[in-house]
Each structure stands twice: as structure tokens, then as C-alpha cells.
């Protein structure tokens, strides 16, 4: 009897060990490929990032000079996109989760939101070009690009916000309402503050998508290398610039430098977000 | 005869008449008639699922939150039907506070929890708010325990402290009635007896309706008791009467522990 038990335990621990090994191996592959990709870019690019590269405007199509206007353009487009998408996304999530619980309308809208999330970005670009750039006459501009990107990041934002709204216990809502708060006050003062870090997560995912987007931005923002003054100016994002440099073989150095900077930027945003969401959590 | 007369001299805070409540097609409350007297403690007792919580929540219209609830009959509060067409729901909930079974402080500081209600109702003056915090925390005998950590998260308090905080939060909007749904069921005996003491002091100023599963508790704290059974009120009377000489056989069976 005890022999059998011992054997079974032994068998179990071997099985555990094997599984542990396989999972560890797969995790290692993920980690290693990440390190190789990021490492390759950084090794090739970091040495070409210097003050001149960061502070000067591109010359001769980016072959020489820096990418100052492109950095500013990237930040500009991303901010405009998020400023448009955040209130709309959060409001939509609140509507879905707090007001229109269940119901045909909601499930229909949600169905289309899911589809929206799966549409290739070039389609968004095409739509943005036809609608914002041409039809509404906004031209190639930060605004056209921001609007297009905001539509692209909306599903992510809505879903992240909705998920975190769902985690807010019903008892908070009841507690607030029982004190004579209106539904709106309850949402603003109790429920949303509980969702800060969830919304922030959605925001970061959105920013990541906006910063990395190439096709849709190219079609709606254009490719001007000049520093944009207003949201009605054309500009160029780092991803677009990178695409141009690489596809036209303008300069290997500048290509890798731009790529490295893009990676650093994404890392920075993620770290900042982590830091902020930890601070909010407390 | 003696008892009847004294009851009739009391002010009625709520008058419930012919109240029926349906969750979809399921009838949870059946023809309820009840009076709730001002500045008295009324206990609602009865076996699980008999409709005590449902009834309690009709008094501040919390059932409005649940989809598919249908209510017939009427409940007057200070003489006005709270299910009337343009009854001000927010004013009702301001006057009729509620304490829940599980302590549910907001994930904010102790201070912010208490001033939440007053702020909602427009109080902005810092000194007034500070005053409310101290007064209500003293009322629930929590002040000495937490005065040095008012700005720390309320979720760091013990269960019993959290429940007293929730009572303080409720008192901060100066209600006239406090509804309590098994407020001590999640607490240990020491915390429970603290809350019971508190109920006694509160009953001078507030009308209290408390749901409890604990017969001793109902006997100790309440002036009136109503016994519920499968959606109906079997018997309502002075607590001494219910516990010493119930009129209905089912009431007697329940309080002596023969079923339920
Ligand atoms: N939201 C709801 N939807 C449908 N039925 C419900 C709902 N809430 C309660 N009920 C039903 O109504 C009846 C009364 O429930 P209620 O919660 O009022 O009982 P209770 O007396 O408070 O019980 P307990 O002592 O267990 O808290 C029960 O049969 C319950 O299943
Ligand atoms: Mg109950």
C-alpha cells in the first residue's frame, strides 16, 4: 500500500518536473527571441543616437541630420488620437456597462466593436483618407491622422474600461446610491476612481498601437518632414519615417537609430504606465 | 388593551399597505401591511428566503436597481407615498439610510468615506466636514480608534470597525431612518455587542429597521418585531409580546427554534 503510494507520488513528481521543464523551455524561447530582436536593433542603432540626431531636423529626406520634427510629429499625432479616443471610449464603456445592461442594441454595437478591432489598419487608413482627408477636406494633417487612429484604438480602450468596470463590486454602487447619490455621481465619484488603472492600461495599449502604426498614418497624416505647427499640418511619425528610410534604403545608420529610438520610447511609456498604475493602486 | 393604547400614541414613520412584490413571475412579498414607528427599533425576523431583505429594500426603493421587479400597493413615508409618481428618490434615500450585511466602505480614506454623502448633498466647507467626521465617528464609538489615521484607507480597518464606519457614513447625511440588513452577521461576538450597544443609543434619534437571524439579538435590541414567512407577515407586535406570548403558532415555533 505505502509502496504504491510512494510510487504514485514519484510518478507525479516526475510528471510535474516534465511539465515544468517544457513550460520553462517555451518561456525561455519567448524571452530569448525578444532579447535577440530588441538587442539586434539596439546594438545597431544606439551608437548612432546622439544629441545631433535628437535635436536636428532631417536633411536630404532623412539621409542626414536628425529626426527632431519626426519625434514631435509622433507625439503630436498620438496625443491628438488619445485625447479624442479616451473620452469616447470611456463614455461608451460606461454606457454599455452601467446603463444599457444587456439588450439587443448593446450586443449589436459590441459585435461591431469586435469587428472593428480585427480590421487591418490599412483599411482604416483608406477610410481616413477618403473621409477625413478628402471628403471633410482636412487634408493630410495631424487631425486626420488622430481621428483615424482614435477609431483604431477605440475597441481596445472600450474593452479595457469595461473589464475594469465589471470588477467594481455591486456593493459600492449600492452604498453610494443608498446615501442619496445619483447614478451619475456614483459613476464619477466611486466607480471610475476604482477603474483608473484599468483605463490607464487601455490607454497604454492604445498609445502603443498609435505609436507603432504605419500604413494608416501614412495615408492620413502624409509624410511632411517639417515641424507641425497646428493640428492642420501634415507631419510624419517615427514608424512612417522608419518605413521610408528602410524601403528607400536612404541610410542604414539613421534607420537603425530611428528603430532603436522607437523601441526606447515604447519601453519608456510602458515603464511610466506601470509606475503610475502602481501609484494609483495605493 | 394596555399595549394597544401605547402603540396608538406613537408616530408612524412608514405605513405599508397591501404591498406585493414580484421578481419576474415569482412573488416575493404577499399583501404586506405594517407600521414602522418613529424612533423605535423594529426587527424583521424569519427563515432564510422569506423576503426580509426584499421588504427592507422596498423602504428606500433599492429594489429599483433590479431588473424585472414589479411592485404593487403602497408605502407612505411621513404621509407621502414613496412609490407615487413624482416622489423624489434622492431625497428619500437621504432620509432613509442603509447599512448592508457585508461592510462596504468605499476604497477611499476613512475621512473621504464619511464626507462622501455630505459632499454629494452640497456641503463644501472644510470645517463643517471635519465636524461631521468627528461627530459621526464619536457616535459610532470609533473616533478614539481611528482619529490618528483618518486619511488612511478604510479597507485597512477590521470588519467590525468597517461596519461601524459604514454606520457613521450613513449618519453623516443625517437620515431619519436607518435600515440594516443583518449588520452583524459578518462580525465576531465582541464587534457584534459593540454594534448592539450602538443601536440602543441611536434609537433615541433615529428610526431603525433591522433584519436579523439572531433571535437573542432581536430580543435584546428591538422594540417591535415582525415575523416573516414565505413572503407574508405572520405577526407584528411589541417585541416582549412576540417573544413571551406570540399570537400565532408559527411564530412560536420559529422563535423557540422548532423550525427555520
Ligand atoms: N434579484 C432577485 N431575483 C429573483 N429572485 C430574488 C431576487 N432576490 C431575492 N429573490 C428571491 O426572493 C425571495 C426573498 O429573498 P430575500 O433575499 O428577501 O430573503 P431573506 O428573507 O432576506 O433571506 P435571507 O435571510 O437568506 O437573507 C427568495 O426566494 C429569493 O430567492
Ligand atoms: Mg436577506
Coordinates of C-alpha atoms and ligand atoms in Angstrom, one line a residue:
Chain A
X1 CA 0.0 0.0 0.0
X2 CA 2.6 2.5 1.1
X3 CA 4.9 1.3 -1.7
X4 CA 2.2 2.0 -4.2
X5 CA 1.6 5.5 -2.8
X6 CA 5.3 6.2 -2.9
X7 CA 5.4 5.1 -6.5
X8 CA 2.5 7.2 -7.4
X9 CA 4.0 10.2 -5.7
X10 CA 7.2 9.6 -7.5
X11 CA 5.4 9.3 -10.8
X12 CA 3.5 12.6 -10.1
X13 CA 6.7 14.4 -9.3
X14 CA 8.3 13.2 -12.5
X15 CA 5.3 14.4 -14.4
X16 CA 5.4 17.7 -12.7
X17 CA 9.0 18.0 -13.5
X18 CA 8.5 17.3 -17.2
X19 CA 5.7 19.8 -17.5
X20 CA 7.7 22.4 -15.6
X21 CA 10.6 21.8 -18.0
X22 CA 8.5 22.2 -21.1
X23 CA 6.9 25.4 -19.9
X24 CA 10.2 26.7 -18.8
X25 CA 11.7 25.9 -22.2
X26 CA 8.8 27.7 -24.1
X27 CA 9.1 30.7 -21.8
X28 CA 12.8 30.8 -22.5
X29 CA 12.2 30.8 -26.3
X30 CA 9.9 33.7 -25.9
X31 CA 12.3 35.6 -23.8
X32 CA 15.3 34.8 -26.0
X33 CA 13.6 35.8 -29.2
X34 CA 12.6 39.1 -27.6
X35 CA 16.1 39.7 -26.4
X36 CA 17.6 38.9 -29.8
X37 CA 15.2 41.2 -31.7
X38 CA 15.5 44.1 -29.3
X39 CA 19.2 43.6 -28.8
X40 CA 19.9 43.5 -32.5
X41 CA 18.1 46.8 -33.1
X42 CA 19.6 48.5 -30.1
X43 CA 23.2 47.3 -30.9
X44 CA 22.9 48.6 -34.4
X45 CA 21.0 51.7 -33.5
X46 CA 22.1 53.0 -30.1
X47 CA 25.5 54.1 -31.3
X48 CA 24.0 56.4 -33.8
X49 CA 21.7 58.1 -31.4
X50 CA 23.3 61.3 -30.3
X51 CA 22.3 64.9 -29.5
X52 CA 22.5 65.9 -33.1
X53 CA 20.2 63.1 -34.1
X54 CA 17.6 64.0 -31.5
X55 CA 17.7 67.8 -31.9
X56 CA 18.2 68.4 -35.6
X57 CA 15.6 68.3 -38.4
X58 CA 16.1 65.7 -41.1
X59 CA 18.0 66.9 -44.2
X60 CA 18.0 65.3 -47.6
X61 CA 14.9 63.1 -46.9
X62 CA 16.4 61.9 -43.7
X63 CA 19.7 60.8 -45.1
X64 CA 21.4 63.4 -42.9
X65 CA 20.5 65.4 -39.9
X66 CA 18.3 64.1 -37.1
X67 CA 14.6 63.3 -36.6
X68 CA 13.5 66.1 -34.2
X69 CA 10.4 67.0 -36.2
X70 CA 9.5 63.3 -36.6
X71 CA 9.7 62.8 -32.8
X72 CA 7.5 65.8 -32.3
X73 CA 5.1 64.7 -35.0
X74 CA 4.8 61.2 -33.4
X75 CA 4.0 62.6 -30.0
X76 CA 1.6 65.1 -31.5
X77 CA -0.4 62.5 -33.5
X78 CA -0.5 60.2 -30.5
X79 CA -1.8 62.9 -28.1
X80 CA -4.5 64.0 -30.5
X81 CA -5.6 60.4 -31.1
X82 CA -5.8 59.6 -27.4
X83 CA -7.4 62.9 -26.5
X84 CA -10.2 62.1 -28.9
X85 CA -10.4 58.3 -28.1
X86 CA -10.3 58.4 -24.3
X87 CA -13.5 60.3 -23.5
X88 CA -15.4 58.5 -26.3
X89 CA -14.1 55.1 -25.3
X90 CA -14.7 55.6 -21.5
X91 CA -18.2 57.0 -22.2
X92 CA -19.1 54.1 -24.4
X93 CA -17.9 51.6 -21.8
X94 CA -19.9 53.3 -19.1
X95 CA -22.9 53.3 -21.3
X96 CA -22.6 49.6 -22.1
X97 CA -21.9 48.5 -18.6
X98 CA -23.9 50.9 -16.4
X99 CA -26.8 52.0 -18.4
X100 CA -27.7 49.6 -21.3
X101 CA -27.1 46.4 -19.4
X102 CA -27.8 43.5 -21.8
X103 CA -30.2 44.4 -24.5
X104 CA -30.2 44.0 -28.3
X105 CA -28.7 47.4 -29.1
X106 CA -25.7 46.8 -26.9
X107 CA -24.9 43.3 -28.2
X108 CA -25.2 44.7 -31.8
X109 CA -22.9 47.6 -31.0
X110 CA -20.5 45.2 -29.2
X111 CA -20.5 42.9 -32.2
X112 CA -19.4 45.7 -34.5
X113 CA -16.8 46.9 -32.0
X114 CA -15.2 43.5 -32.0
X115 CA -15.2 43.5 -35.8
X116 CA -13.6 47.0 -35.7
X117 CA -10.8 45.5 -33.6
X118 CA -10.0 42.9 -36.2
X119 CA -9.9 45.2 -39.3
X120 CA -6.5 45.6 -40.8
X121 CA -5.0 49.1 -40.3
X122 CA -4.7 49.8 -44.0
X123 CA -8.5 49.7 -44.2
X124 CA -8.7 52.4 -41.5
X125 CA -6.1 54.3 -43.4
X126 CA -8.1 54.1 -46.6
X127 CA -11.3 55.2 -44.8
X128 CA -9.5 58.0 -43.0
X129 CA -8.0 59.2 -46.3
X130 CA -11.4 59.1 -48.2
X131 CA -13.4 60.6 -45.3
X132 CA -11.3 63.0 -43.3
X133 CA -8.6 63.9 -45.7
X134 CA -10.7 64.2 -48.9
X135 CA -14.4 64.4 -48.0
X136 CA -14.1 66.6 -45.0
X137 CA -11.2 68.5 -46.5
X138 CA -8.9 68.2 -43.6
X139 CA -6.1 67.3 -45.9
X140 CA -3.1 65.3 -44.7
X141 CA -2.9 66.5 -41.2
X142 CA -2.3 65.6 -37.6
X143 CA -6.1 65.9 -37.1
X144 CA -7.0 63.5 -39.9
X145 CA -4.4 61.0 -38.5
X146 CA -5.5 61.5 -34.9
X147 CA -9.2 60.8 -35.8
X148 CA -8.3 57.7 -37.8
X149 CA -6.0 56.4 -35.1
X150 CA -8.6 57.1 -32.4
X151 CA -11.1 54.8 -34.2
X152 CA -8.4 52.1 -34.4
X153 CA -7.7 52.2 -30.6
X154 CA -11.3 52.6 -29.6
X155 CA -12.2 48.9 -29.2
X156 CA -9.1 48.3 -27.0
X157 CA -10.0 51.2 -24.8
X158 CA -13.7 50.3 -24.5
X159 CA -12.8 46.7 -23.7
X160 CA -10.2 47.5 -21.1
X161 CA -12.5 50.1 -19.4
X162 CA -15.5 47.7 -19.5
X163 CA -13.4 44.9 -18.0
X164 CA -12.4 47.1 -15.1
X165 CA -15.9 48.4 -14.6
X166 CA -17.1 44.8 -14.2
X167 CA -14.7 44.3 -11.4
X168 CA -16.2 47.1 -9.3
X169 CA -18.4 45.3 -6.7
X170 CA -22.1 46.0 -6.8
X171 CA -21.9 46.8 -3.1
X172 CA -20.1 50.1 -3.9
X173 CA -22.9 51.1 -6.2
X174 CA -25.5 50.2 -3.6
X175 CA -23.6 52.0 -0.9
X176 CA -23.4 55.2 -2.9
X177 CA -27.0 55.2 -4.1
X178 CA -28.2 54.5 -0.6
X179 CA -26.6 57.7 0.6
X180 CA -28.8 59.6 -1.9
X181 CA -26.2 59.9 -4.7
X182 CA -27.5 59.9 -8.2
X183 CA -26.4 57.3 -10.6
X184 CA -24.1 59.8 -12.4
X185 CA -22.5 60.9 -9.1
X186 CA -22.0 57.2 -8.2
X187 CA -20.2 56.6 -11.5
X188 CA -18.0 59.7 -11.4
X189 CA -17.1 59.6 -7.7
X190 CA -17.0 55.9 -6.8
X191 CA -16.9 53.7 -9.8
X192 CA -14.5 55.5 -12.2
X193 CA -11.8 56.0 -9.5
X194 CA -11.8 52.3 -9.0
X195 CA -11.1 51.9 -12.7
X196 CA -8.2 54.3 -13.0
X197 CA -5.5 51.6 -13.5
X198 CA -7.7 49.6 -15.9
X199 CA -8.4 52.7 -18.1
X200 CA -4.7 53.5 -18.0
X201 CA -3.9 50.0 -19.2
X202 CA -6.2 50.5 -22.1
X203 CA -4.7 53.9 -22.8
X204 CA -1.2 52.5 -22.9
X205 CA -2.2 49.7 -25.3
X206 CA -3.8 52.4 -27.4
X207 CA -0.7 54.6 -27.3
X208 CA 1.4 51.5 -28.3
X209 CA -0.8 50.9 -31.3
X210 CA -0.8 54.6 -32.3
X211 CA 3.0 54.9 -32.0
X212 CA 3.6 51.8 -34.0
X213 CA 1.1 52.3 -36.7
X214 CA 2.5 52.9 -40.2
X215 CA 0.0 52.4 -43.0
X216 CA -3.0 54.3 -41.6
X217 CA -0.8 57.2 -40.5
X218 CA 0.9 57.5 -43.9
X219 CA -2.4 57.7 -45.7
X220 CA -3.9 60.3 -43.3
X221 CA -1.0 62.4 -42.0
X222 CA 1.1 62.3 -45.0
X223 CA 4.9 62.5 -44.9
X224 CA 6.0 66.0 -44.4
X225 CA 9.3 66.4 -42.7
X226 CA 8.6 69.9 -41.4
X227 CA 7.8 70.5 -37.8
X228 CA 4.0 70.7 -37.5
X229 CA 2.7 73.9 -36.0
X230 CA -1.0 73.2 -35.8
X231 CA -3.2 70.1 -35.9
X232 CA -4.0 71.0 -39.5
X233 CA -0.4 70.5 -40.7
X234 CA 1.0 67.4 -42.2
X235 CA 3.8 65.6 -40.4
X236 CA 5.5 62.3 -40.2
X237 CA 5.5 59.7 -37.4
X238 CA 8.6 57.7 -36.4
X239 CA 7.1 54.5 -37.7
X240 CA 6.4 56.1 -41.1
X241 CA 9.9 57.6 -41.2
X242 CA 11.4 54.3 -40.4
X243 CA 9.4 52.7 -43.2
X244 CA 10.6 55.4 -45.7
X245 CA 14.2 55.1 -44.6
X246 CA 14.2 51.3 -44.8
X247 CA 12.2 50.9 -48.0
X248 CA 14.2 53.5 -49.9
X249 CA 17.5 52.4 -48.4
X250 CA 18.4 56.0 -47.6
X251 CA 20.7 55.4 -44.7
X252 CA 21.3 52.3 -42.7
X253 CA 22.6 54.3 -39.7
X254 CA 19.5 56.5 -39.5
X255 CA 17.2 53.6 -40.0
X256 CA 18.5 51.6 -37.0
X257 CA 18.8 54.8 -34.9
X258 CA 15.2 55.5 -35.5
X259 CA 14.2 52.0 -34.8
X260 CA 16.1 52.0 -31.6
X261 CA 14.6 55.2 -30.5
X262 CA 11.1 53.8 -31.2
X263 CA 11.8 50.8 -29.0
X264 CA 13.1 53.0 -26.2
X265 CA 10.1 55.2 -26.5
X266 CA 7.7 52.3 -26.2
X267 CA 9.7 50.9 -23.2
X268 CA 9.6 54.3 -21.6
X269 CA 5.8 54.6 -22.0
X270 CA 5.3 51.1 -20.5
X271 CA 7.5 51.8 -17.6
X272 CA 5.9 55.1 -16.9
X273 CA 2.5 53.4 -17.1
X274 CA 3.5 50.7 -14.7
X275 CA 4.8 53.2 -12.3
X276 CA 1.7 55.4 -12.5
X277 CA -0.7 52.5 -12.2
X278 CA 1.2 51.2 -9.1
X279 CA 0.9 54.7 -7.6
X280 CA -2.8 54.8 -8.4
X281 CA -3.3 51.3 -6.9
X282 CA -2.2 52.5 -3.5
Chain B
X1 CA -55.5 46.7 25.8
X2 CA -52.8 48.5 27.6
X3 CA -50.2 47.8 24.9
X4 CA -52.6 48.7 22.1
X5 CA -53.1 52.1 23.6
X6 CA -49.4 52.9 23.9
X7 CA -48.8 51.8 20.3
X8 CA -51.5 54.1 19.0
X9 CA -49.9 57.1 20.7
X10 CA -46.7 56.6 18.6
X11 CA -45.9 58.4 15.4
X12 CA -45.9 56.2 12.3
X13 CA -42.8 56.7 10.1
X14 CA -43.7 54.2 7.5
X15 CA -47.2 52.8 6.7
X16 CA -47.0 49.8 4.4
X17 CA -50.3 48.8 2.9
X18 CA -51.2 45.8 0.7
X19 CA -47.6 45.5 -0.6
X20 CA -46.9 42.9 -3.3
X21 CA -43.6 42.5 -4.9
X22 CA -42.7 40.3 -7.9
X23 CA -39.3 39.2 -9.2
X24 CA -40.5 38.5 -12.7
X25 CA -43.2 36.0 -12.2
X26 CA -42.1 35.0 -8.7
X27 CA -44.0 36.7 -5.9
X28 CA -41.6 37.5 -3.1
X29 CA -43.8 39.7 -0.9
X30 CA -47.5 39.0 -0.4
X31 CA -50.0 41.5 0.9
X32 CA -47.8 43.1 3.5
X33 CA -49.3 45.5 5.9
X34 CA -47.0 47.0 8.5
X35 CA -46.4 50.2 10.5
X36 CA -43.0 51.3 11.5
X37 CA -42.8 53.7 14.4
X38 CA -40.7 56.7 14.8
X39 CA -37.6 56.5 17.0
X40 CA -38.2 52.8 17.7
X41 CA -36.2 49.8 16.6
X42 CA -38.2 47.3 14.5
X43 CA -36.7 43.9 14.0
X44 CA -37.6 41.7 11.0
X45 CA -37.2 38.0 11.6
X46 CA -38.0 34.9 9.7
X47 CA -36.3 31.9 7.9
X48 CA -33.9 32.4 5.0
X49 CA -35.6 33.4 1.8
X50 CA -38.8 34.6 3.4
X51 CA -38.4 38.1 2.0
X52 CA -36.9 40.2 4.8
X53 CA -34.2 41.8 2.7
X54 CA -36.6 42.3 -0.2
X55 CA -39.0 44.1 2.2
X56 CA -36.3 46.2 3.7
X57 CA -35.2 47.3 0.3
X58 CA -38.6 48.4 -0.6
X59 CA -38.4 51.1 2.1
X60 CA -35.6 53.0 0.3
X61 CA -36.5 51.8 -3.1
X62 CA -33.3 49.9 -3.6
X63 CA -35.2 47.2 -5.5
X64 CA -35.5 49.8 -8.3
X65 CA -31.9 48.7 -9.2
X66 CA -33.0 45.2 -10.0
X67 CA -34.4 44.4 -13.5
X68 CA -37.8 42.9 -13.7
X69 CA -39.1 43.9 -10.3
X70 CA -42.8 44.8 -10.1
X71 CA -44.3 46.4 -7.0
X72 CA -48.0 46.9 -6.1
X73 CA -49.6 48.6 -3.2
X74 CA -48.1 51.5 -1.4
X75 CA -45.7 52.6 1.3
X76 CA -46.0 56.0 2.8
X77 CA -43.1 57.8 4.4
X78 CA -44.1 60.7 6.6
X79 CA -47.5 60.5 5.0
X80 CA -46.4 60.5 1.4
X81 CA -46.4 57.5 -1.0
X82 CA -42.8 56.8 -1.9
X83 CA -44.0 54.9 -4.9
X84 CA -46.0 57.9 -6.1
X85 CA -45.3 59.3 -9.5
X86 CA -43.0 62.2 -8.7
X87 CA -41.6 61.2 -5.4
X88 CA -38.0 62.5 -5.1
X89 CA -36.0 59.3 -4.8
X90 CA -32.8 61.1 -3.9
X91 CA -34.5 63.0 -1.0
X92 CA -35.9 59.6 0.2
X93 CA -32.6 57.9 0.2
X94 CA -31.0 60.9 2.0
X95 CA -33.6 60.5 4.8
X96 CA -33.6 56.7 4.8
X97 CA -30.1 55.4 5.1
X98 CA -29.0 51.8 4.7
X99 CA -26.3 49.6 6.3
X100 CA -25.6 46.4 4.4
X101 CA -24.9 42.9 5.5
X102 CA -21.2 43.0 4.5
X103 CA -19.4 46.1 5.4
X104 CA -18.9 48.0 2.2
X105 CA -16.7 51.1 2.7
X106 CA -15.6 52.7 -0.5
X107 CA -11.9 52.2 -1.4
X108 CA -11.1 55.7 -0.1
X109 CA -9.8 57.0 3.2
X110 CA -11.8 56.9 6.4
X111 CA -12.4 60.6 6.1
X112 CA -13.5 60.5 2.5
X113 CA -15.9 57.7 3.2
X114 CA -17.7 59.8 5.8
X115 CA -17.8 63.1 3.9
X116 CA -18.9 61.4 0.7
X117 CA -22.6 61.8 1.5
X118 CA -22.4 65.4 2.8
X119 CA -20.3 66.4 -0.2
X120 CA -22.8 64.8 -2.6
X121 CA -25.5 66.9 -1.0
X122 CA -23.5 70.1 -1.5
X123 CA -21.5 70.6 1.7
X124 CA -18.1 72.1 0.8
X125 CA -17.0 73.8 4.0
X126 CA -13.9 72.1 5.3
X127 CA -14.6 72.9 8.9
X128 CA -18.2 71.6 8.7
X129 CA -17.0 68.4 7.1
X130 CA -14.3 67.9 9.7
X131 CA -17.0 68.4 12.3
X132 CA -19.2 65.8 10.7
X133 CA -16.4 63.3 10.6
X134 CA -15.7 63.7 14.3
X135 CA -19.3 63.8 15.4
X136 CA -20.3 60.7 13.5
X137 CA -17.2 58.7 14.4
X138 CA -17.9 59.5 18.0
X139 CA -21.5 58.5 17.6
X140 CA -20.4 55.0 16.5
X141 CA -17.6 54.9 19.1
X142 CA -14.9 54.7 16.5
X143 CA -13.3 58.1 17.0
X144 CA -10.7 57.1 19.6
X145 CA -9.7 54.1 17.5
X146 CA -9.1 55.9 14.2
X147 CA -8.6 59.6 14.9
X148 CA -4.9 59.3 14.1
X149 CA -5.4 57.6 10.7
X150 CA -8.4 59.4 9.2
X151 CA -6.6 59.7 5.9
X152 CA -5.6 56.1 5.6
X153 CA -7.6 53.6 3.5
X154 CA -10.8 52.5 5.2
X155 CA -10.2 49.0 3.8
X156 CA -7.4 48.7 6.4
X157 CA -9.9 48.6 9.3
X158 CA -11.1 45.4 10.8
X159 CA -14.5 44.0 9.8
X160 CA -16.3 45.4 12.9
X161 CA -14.6 48.8 12.5
X162 CA -15.6 48.9 8.9
X163 CA -19.2 48.2 9.7
X164 CA -19.2 51.0 12.3
X165 CA -17.6 53.2 9.7
X166 CA -20.4 52.3 7.3
X167 CA -22.9 53.3 10.0
X168 CA -21.1 56.6 10.5
X169 CA -21.1 57.2 6.8
X170 CA -24.8 56.7 6.9
X171 CA -25.3 59.0 9.9
X172 CA -23.3 61.7 8.1
X173 CA -26.1 62.6 5.8
X174 CA -28.4 63.0 8.8
X175 CA -31.0 60.4 8.0
X176 CA -34.2 59.9 9.9
X177 CA -34.4 56.2 9.4
X178 CA -31.6 53.6 9.2
X179 CA -32.3 50.3 7.5
X180 CA -29.9 47.5 8.5
X181 CA -29.7 44.1 6.8
X182 CA -28.1 41.7 9.1
X183 CA -25.4 44.2 10.1
X184 CA -23.6 41.9 12.5
X185 CA -23.7 38.6 10.6
X186 CA -20.2 39.1 9.3
X187 CA -18.8 40.1 12.7
X188 CA -17.4 38.4 15.8
X189 CA -19.3 38.5 19.2
X190 CA -17.3 41.4 20.5
X191 CA -17.8 43.6 17.4
X192 CA -21.5 42.5 17.5
X193 CA -22.1 43.6 21.0
X194 CA -20.5 47.0 20.2
X195 CA -22.9 47.4 17.4
X196 CA -25.8 46.4 19.6
X197 CA -24.9 48.9 22.2
X198 CA -24.7 51.5 19.4
X199 CA -28.2 50.6 18.3
X200 CA -29.5 51.4 21.7
X201 CA -28.0 54.9 21.8
X202 CA -29.0 55.6 18.2
X203 CA -32.7 54.7 18.8
X204 CA -33.2 58.0 20.7
X205 CA -32.7 59.9 17.5
X206 CA -33.3 57.5 14.6
X207 CA -36.0 55.1 13.5
X208 CA -34.2 51.8 12.9
X209 CA -35.4 48.7 11.0
X210 CA -33.1 45.8 11.4
X211 CA -33.1 42.4 9.7
X212 CA -31.6 39.7 12.0
X213 CA -31.3 35.9 12.1
X214 CA -30.4 36.1 15.7
X215 CA -33.4 35.7 18.0
X216 CA -31.4 36.9 21.0
X217 CA -30.4 40.0 19.1
X218 CA -33.9 40.8 18.1
X219 CA -35.0 40.3 21.7
X220 CA -32.2 42.4 23.1
X221 CA -32.3 45.4 20.8
X222 CA -35.7 45.9 19.3
X223 CA -39.0 47.5 20.5
X224 CA -41.1 45.9 17.8
X225 CA -40.7 42.6 15.9
X226 CA -42.3 41.4 12.7
X227 CA -42.2 37.7 11.8
X228 CA -42.0 36.9 8.1
X229 CA -42.8 33.6 6.5
X230 CA -42.6 32.8 2.8
X231 CA -43.4 36.4 1.7
X232 CA -46.1 37.1 4.3
X233 CA -46.0 38.9 7.6
X234 CA -47.4 36.4 10.1
X235 CA -47.3 38.6 13.1
X236 CA -46.1 42.1 14.1
X237 CA -46.1 43.3 17.7
X238 CA -44.1 44.6 20.6
X239 CA -41.0 42.5 20.9
X240 CA -41.8 41.4 24.5
X241 CA -45.2 40.2 23.3
X242 CA -43.8 38.3 20.3
X243 CA -41.2 36.6 22.5
X244 CA -43.3 35.9 25.5
X245 CA -46.7 35.3 24.2
X246 CA -47.0 35.1 20.4
X247 CA -50.5 35.1 19.0
X248 CA -49.6 32.8 16.1
X249 CA -48.5 29.2 16.5
X250 CA -46.0 29.5 13.6
X251 CA -44.3 32.5 15.3
X252 CA -44.0 30.5 18.5
X253 CA -42.5 27.5 16.6
X254 CA -40.0 29.8 14.9
X255 CA -38.7 31.7 17.9
X256 CA -38.5 28.6 20.0
X257 CA -36.3 27.1 17.3
X258 CA -38.7 24.3 16.2
X259 CA -38.2 25.2 12.6
X260 CA -36.4 27.8 10.4
Ligands
LIG1 N1 -32.9 39.6 -7.5 C1 -33.7 38.6 -7.3 N2 -34.3 38.0 -8.4 C2 -35.1 36.9 -8.2 N3 -35.5 36.4 -7.0 C3 -35.0 37.0 -5.9 C4 -34.1 38.1 -6.0 N4 -33.7 38.5 -4.8 C5 -34.4 37.6 -3.9 N5 -35.1 36.8 -4.6 C6 -36.0 35.7 -4.0 O1 -36.9 36.4 -3.2 C7 -37.1 35.6 -2.0 C8 -36.9 36.5 -0.8 O2 -35.5 36.8 -0.8 P1 -34.8 37.7 0.3 O3 -33.4 38.0 -0.1 O4 -35.7 38.9 0.5 O5 -34.9 36.8 1.6 P2 -34.4 37.0 3.0 O6 -35.5 36.8 3.9 O7 -33.6 38.3 3.1 O8 -33.4 35.8 3.2 P3 -32.0 35.7 4.0 O9 -32.4 35.6 5.4 O10 -31.4 34.4 3.5 O11 -31.2 36.9 3.7 C9 -36.2 34.4 -2.1 O12 -37.0 33.3 -2.5 C10 -35.2 34.8 -3.2 O13 -34.8 33.7 -3.9
LIG2 MG1 -31.5 38.8 3.4

